[in-house]
CSV table of N, CA and C in Angstrom, one decimal:
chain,number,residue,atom,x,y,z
A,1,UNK,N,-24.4,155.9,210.4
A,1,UNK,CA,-24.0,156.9,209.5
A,1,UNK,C,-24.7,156.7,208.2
A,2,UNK,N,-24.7,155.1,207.8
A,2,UNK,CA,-25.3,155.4,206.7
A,2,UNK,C,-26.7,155.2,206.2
A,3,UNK,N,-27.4,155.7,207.6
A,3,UNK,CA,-29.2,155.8,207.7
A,3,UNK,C,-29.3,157.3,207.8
A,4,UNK,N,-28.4,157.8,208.4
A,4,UNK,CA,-28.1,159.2,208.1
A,4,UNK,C,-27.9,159.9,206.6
A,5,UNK,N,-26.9,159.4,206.1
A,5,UNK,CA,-26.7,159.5,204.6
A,5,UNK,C,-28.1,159.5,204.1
A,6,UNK,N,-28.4,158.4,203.8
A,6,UNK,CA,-30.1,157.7,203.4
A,6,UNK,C,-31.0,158.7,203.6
A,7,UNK,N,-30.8,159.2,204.7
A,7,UNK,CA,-32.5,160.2,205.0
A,7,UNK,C,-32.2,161.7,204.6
A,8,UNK,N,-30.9,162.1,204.6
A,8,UNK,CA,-30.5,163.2,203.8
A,8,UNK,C,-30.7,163.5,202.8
A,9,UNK,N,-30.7,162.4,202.1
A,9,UNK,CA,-31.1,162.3,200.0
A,9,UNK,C,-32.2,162.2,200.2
A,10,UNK,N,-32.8,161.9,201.1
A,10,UNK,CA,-34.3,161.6,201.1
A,10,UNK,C,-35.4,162.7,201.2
A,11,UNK,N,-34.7,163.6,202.0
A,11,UNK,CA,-35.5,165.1,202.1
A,11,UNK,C,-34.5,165.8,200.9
A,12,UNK,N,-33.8,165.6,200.6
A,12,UNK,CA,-33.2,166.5,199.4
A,12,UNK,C,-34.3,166.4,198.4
A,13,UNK,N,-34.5,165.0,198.1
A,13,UNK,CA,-35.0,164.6,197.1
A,13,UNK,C,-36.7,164.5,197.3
A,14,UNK,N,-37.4,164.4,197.9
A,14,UNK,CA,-38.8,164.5,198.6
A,14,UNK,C,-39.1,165.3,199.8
A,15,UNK,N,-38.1,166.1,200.3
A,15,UNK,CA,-38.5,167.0,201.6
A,15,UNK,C,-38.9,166.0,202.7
A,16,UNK,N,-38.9,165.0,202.6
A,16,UNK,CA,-39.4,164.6,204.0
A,16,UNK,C,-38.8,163.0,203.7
A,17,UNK,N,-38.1,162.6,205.1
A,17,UNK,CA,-37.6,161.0,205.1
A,17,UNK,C,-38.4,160.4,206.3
A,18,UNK,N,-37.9,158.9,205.8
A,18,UNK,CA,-38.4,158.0,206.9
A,18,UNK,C,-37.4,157.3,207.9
A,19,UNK,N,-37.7,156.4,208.8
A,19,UNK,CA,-36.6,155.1,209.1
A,19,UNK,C,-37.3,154.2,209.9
A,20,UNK,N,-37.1,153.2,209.2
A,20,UNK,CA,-37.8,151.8,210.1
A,20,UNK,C,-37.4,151.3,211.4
A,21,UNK,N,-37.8,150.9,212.0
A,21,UNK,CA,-37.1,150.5,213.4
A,21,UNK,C,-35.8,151.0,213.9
A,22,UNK,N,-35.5,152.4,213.4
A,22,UNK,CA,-34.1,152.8,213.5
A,22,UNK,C,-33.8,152.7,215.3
A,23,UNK,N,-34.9,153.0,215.5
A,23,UNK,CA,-34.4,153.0,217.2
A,23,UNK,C,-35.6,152.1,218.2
A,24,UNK,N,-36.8,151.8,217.6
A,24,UNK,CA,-37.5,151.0,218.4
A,24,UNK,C,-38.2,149.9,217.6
A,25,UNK,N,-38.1,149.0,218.0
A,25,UNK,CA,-38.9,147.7,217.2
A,25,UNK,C,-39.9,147.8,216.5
A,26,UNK,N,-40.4,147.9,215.4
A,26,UNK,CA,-41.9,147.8,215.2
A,26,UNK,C,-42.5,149.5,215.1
A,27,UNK,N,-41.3,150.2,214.9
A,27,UNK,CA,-41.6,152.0,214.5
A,27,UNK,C,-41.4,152.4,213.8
A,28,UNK,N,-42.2,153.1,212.7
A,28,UNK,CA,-41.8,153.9,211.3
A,28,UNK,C,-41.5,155.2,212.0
A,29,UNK,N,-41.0,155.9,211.4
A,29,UNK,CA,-40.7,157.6,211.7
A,29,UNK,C,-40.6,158.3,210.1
A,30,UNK,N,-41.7,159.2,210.4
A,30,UNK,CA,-41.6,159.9,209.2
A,30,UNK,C,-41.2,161.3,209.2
A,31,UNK,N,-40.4,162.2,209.0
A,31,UNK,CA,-40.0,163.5,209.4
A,31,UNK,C,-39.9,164.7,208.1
A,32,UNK,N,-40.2,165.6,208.4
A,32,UNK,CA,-40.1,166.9,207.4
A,32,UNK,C,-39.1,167.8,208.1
A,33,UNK,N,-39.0,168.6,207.7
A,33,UNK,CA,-37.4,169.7,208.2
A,33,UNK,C,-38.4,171.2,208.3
A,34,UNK,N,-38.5,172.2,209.5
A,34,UNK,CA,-38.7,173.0,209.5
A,34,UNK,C,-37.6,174.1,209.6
A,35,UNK,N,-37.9,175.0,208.5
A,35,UNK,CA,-36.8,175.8,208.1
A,35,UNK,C,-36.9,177.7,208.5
A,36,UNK,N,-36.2,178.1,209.6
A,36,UNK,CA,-36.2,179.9,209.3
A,36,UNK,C,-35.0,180.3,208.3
A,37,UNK,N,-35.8,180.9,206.9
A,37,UNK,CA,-35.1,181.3,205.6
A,37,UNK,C,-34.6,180.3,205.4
A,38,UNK,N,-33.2,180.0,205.2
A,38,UNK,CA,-32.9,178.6,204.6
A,38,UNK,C,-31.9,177.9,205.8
A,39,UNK,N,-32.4,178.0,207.1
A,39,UNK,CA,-31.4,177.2,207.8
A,39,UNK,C,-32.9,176.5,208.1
A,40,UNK,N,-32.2,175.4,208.7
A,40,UNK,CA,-32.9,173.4,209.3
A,40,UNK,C,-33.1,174.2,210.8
A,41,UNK,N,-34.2,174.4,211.5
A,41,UNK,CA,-34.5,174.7,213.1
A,41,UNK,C,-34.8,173.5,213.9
A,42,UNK,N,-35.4,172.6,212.9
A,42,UNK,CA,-36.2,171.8,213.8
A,42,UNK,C,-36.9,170.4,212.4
A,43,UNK,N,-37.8,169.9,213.3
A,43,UNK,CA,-38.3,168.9,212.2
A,43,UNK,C,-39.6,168.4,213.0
A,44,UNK,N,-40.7,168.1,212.0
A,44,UNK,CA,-42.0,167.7,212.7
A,44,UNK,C,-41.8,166.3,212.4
A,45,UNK,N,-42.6,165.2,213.8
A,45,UNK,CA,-41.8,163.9,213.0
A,45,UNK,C,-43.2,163.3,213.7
A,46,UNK,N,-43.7,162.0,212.8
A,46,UNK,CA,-44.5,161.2,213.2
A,46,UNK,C,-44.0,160.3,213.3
A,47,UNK,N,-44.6,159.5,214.6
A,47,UNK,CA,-44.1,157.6,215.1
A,47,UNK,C,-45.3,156.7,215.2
A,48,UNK,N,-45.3,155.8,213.4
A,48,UNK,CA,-46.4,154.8,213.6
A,48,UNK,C,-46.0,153.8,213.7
A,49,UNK,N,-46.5,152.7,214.2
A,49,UNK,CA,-46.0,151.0,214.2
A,49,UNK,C,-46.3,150.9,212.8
A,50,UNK,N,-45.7,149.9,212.8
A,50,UNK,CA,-45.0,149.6,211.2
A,50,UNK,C,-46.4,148.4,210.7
A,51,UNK,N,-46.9,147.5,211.3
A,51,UNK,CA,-47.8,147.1,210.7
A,51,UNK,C,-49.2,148.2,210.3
A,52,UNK,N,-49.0,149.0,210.5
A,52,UNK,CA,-50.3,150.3,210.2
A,52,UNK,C,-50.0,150.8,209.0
A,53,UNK,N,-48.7,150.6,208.4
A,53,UNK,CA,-48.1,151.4,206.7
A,53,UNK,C,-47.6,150.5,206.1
A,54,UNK,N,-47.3,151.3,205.0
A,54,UNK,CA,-47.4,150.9,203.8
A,54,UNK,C,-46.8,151.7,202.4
A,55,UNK,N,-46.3,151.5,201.7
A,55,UNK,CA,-45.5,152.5,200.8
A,55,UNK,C,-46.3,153.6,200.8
A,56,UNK,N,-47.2,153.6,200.7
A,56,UNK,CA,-48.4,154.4,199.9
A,56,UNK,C,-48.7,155.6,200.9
A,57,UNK,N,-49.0,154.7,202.4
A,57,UNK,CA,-49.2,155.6,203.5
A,57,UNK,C,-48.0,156.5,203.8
A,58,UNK,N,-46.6,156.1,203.6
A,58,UNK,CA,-45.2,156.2,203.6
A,58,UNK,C,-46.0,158.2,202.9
A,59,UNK,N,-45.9,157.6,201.8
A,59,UNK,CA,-45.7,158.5,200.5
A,59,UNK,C,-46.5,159.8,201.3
A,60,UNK,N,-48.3,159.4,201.6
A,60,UNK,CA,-49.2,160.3,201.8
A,60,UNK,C,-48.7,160.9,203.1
A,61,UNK,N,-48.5,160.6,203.9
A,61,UNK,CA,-47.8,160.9,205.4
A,61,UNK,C,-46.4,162.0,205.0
A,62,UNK,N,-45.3,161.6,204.6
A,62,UNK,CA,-43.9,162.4,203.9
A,62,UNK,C,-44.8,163.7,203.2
A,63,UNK,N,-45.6,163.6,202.1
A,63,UNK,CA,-46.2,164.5,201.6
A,63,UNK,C,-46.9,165.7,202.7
A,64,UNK,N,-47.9,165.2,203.6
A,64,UNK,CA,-48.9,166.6,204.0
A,64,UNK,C,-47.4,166.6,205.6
A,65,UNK,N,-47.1,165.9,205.7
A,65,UNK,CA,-45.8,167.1,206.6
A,65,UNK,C,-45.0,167.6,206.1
A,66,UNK,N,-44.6,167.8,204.5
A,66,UNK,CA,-44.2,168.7,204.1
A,66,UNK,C,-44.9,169.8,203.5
A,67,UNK,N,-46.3,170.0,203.6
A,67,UNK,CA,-47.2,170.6,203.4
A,67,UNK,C,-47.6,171.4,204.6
A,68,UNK,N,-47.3,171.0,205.8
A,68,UNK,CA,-47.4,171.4,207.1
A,68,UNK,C,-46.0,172.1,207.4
A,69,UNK,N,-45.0,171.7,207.2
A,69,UNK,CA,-43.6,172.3,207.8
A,69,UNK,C,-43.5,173.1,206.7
A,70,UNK,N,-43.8,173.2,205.4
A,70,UNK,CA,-43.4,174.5,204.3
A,70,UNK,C,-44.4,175.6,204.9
A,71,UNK,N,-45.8,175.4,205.5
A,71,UNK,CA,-46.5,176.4,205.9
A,71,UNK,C,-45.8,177.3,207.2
A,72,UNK,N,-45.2,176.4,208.3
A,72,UNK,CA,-44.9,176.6,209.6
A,72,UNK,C,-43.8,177.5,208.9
A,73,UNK,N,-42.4,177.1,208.2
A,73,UNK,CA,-41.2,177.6,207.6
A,73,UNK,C,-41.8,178.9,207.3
A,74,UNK,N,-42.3,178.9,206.5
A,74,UNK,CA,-43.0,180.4,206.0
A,74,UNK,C,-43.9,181.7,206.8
A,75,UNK,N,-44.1,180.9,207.9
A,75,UNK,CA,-44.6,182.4,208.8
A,75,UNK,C,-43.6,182.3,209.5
A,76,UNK,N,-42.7,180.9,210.5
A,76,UNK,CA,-41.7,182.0,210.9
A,76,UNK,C,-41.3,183.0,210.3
A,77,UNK,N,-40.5,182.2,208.9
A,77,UNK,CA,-39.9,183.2,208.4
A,77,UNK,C,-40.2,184.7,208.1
A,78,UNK,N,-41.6,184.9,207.6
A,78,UNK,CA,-42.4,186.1,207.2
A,78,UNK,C,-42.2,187.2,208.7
A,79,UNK,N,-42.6,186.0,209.9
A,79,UNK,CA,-42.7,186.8,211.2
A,79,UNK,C,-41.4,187.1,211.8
A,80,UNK,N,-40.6,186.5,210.9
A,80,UNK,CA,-38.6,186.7,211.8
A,80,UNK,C,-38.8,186.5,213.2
A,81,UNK,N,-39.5,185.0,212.9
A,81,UNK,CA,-38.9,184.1,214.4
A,81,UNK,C,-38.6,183.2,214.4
A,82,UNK,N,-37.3,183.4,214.4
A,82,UNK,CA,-35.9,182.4,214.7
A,82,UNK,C,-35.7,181.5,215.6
A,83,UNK,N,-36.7,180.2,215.9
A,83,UNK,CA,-36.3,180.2,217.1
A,83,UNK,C,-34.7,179.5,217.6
A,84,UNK,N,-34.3,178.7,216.4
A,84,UNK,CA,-32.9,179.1,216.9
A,84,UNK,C,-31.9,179.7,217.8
A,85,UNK,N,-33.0,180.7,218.1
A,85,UNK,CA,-32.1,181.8,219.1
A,85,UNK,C,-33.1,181.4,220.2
A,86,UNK,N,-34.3,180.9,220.1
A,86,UNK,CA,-34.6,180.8,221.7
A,86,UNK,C,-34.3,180.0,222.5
A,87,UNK,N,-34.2,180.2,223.6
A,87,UNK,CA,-33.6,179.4,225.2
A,87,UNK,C,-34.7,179.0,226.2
A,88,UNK,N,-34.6,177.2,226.1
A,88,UNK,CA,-36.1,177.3,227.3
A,88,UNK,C,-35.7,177.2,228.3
A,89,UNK,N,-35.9,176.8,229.7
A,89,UNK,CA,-35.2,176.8,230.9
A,89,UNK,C,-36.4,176.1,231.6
């Protein structure tokens, strides 16, 4: 719960969080939030091993996927596709 908490303030505050080996040894995860209008659909997420980063890389990585998911957020939105509502099977 409270890695949860952590990464919530984290895209509040920078749009995009991270978490260190939250679930596999030796894995960063960097994530941005993809949004139709102002709801959360989805999230673009990268998994690097952790000896490959670095604050810096942290920073540059959080940055262009939120540069990437603000672009995505904005044509759904423009194009009113929700996919929220879609069903895969």
């Amino acid at each position: 719960m409270k890695e949860t908490k952590r990464g919530i303030q984290q895209v509040k505050e920078n749009g995009w969080c991270y978490s260190v080996e939250l679930y596999t040894a030796d894995v960063v995860a960097i994530a941005a939030p993809i949004f139709f209008d102002t709801t959360i659909i989805g999230s673009i997420t990268i998994a690097i091993p952790s000896y490959r980063l670095n604050k810096e890389k942290n920073s540059e990585f959080g940055k262009l996927l939120v540069e990437n998911t603000t672009e995505l957020s904005q044509l759904l939105t423009s194009r009113n596709l929700d996919l929220s509502t879609y069903h895969y099977y």
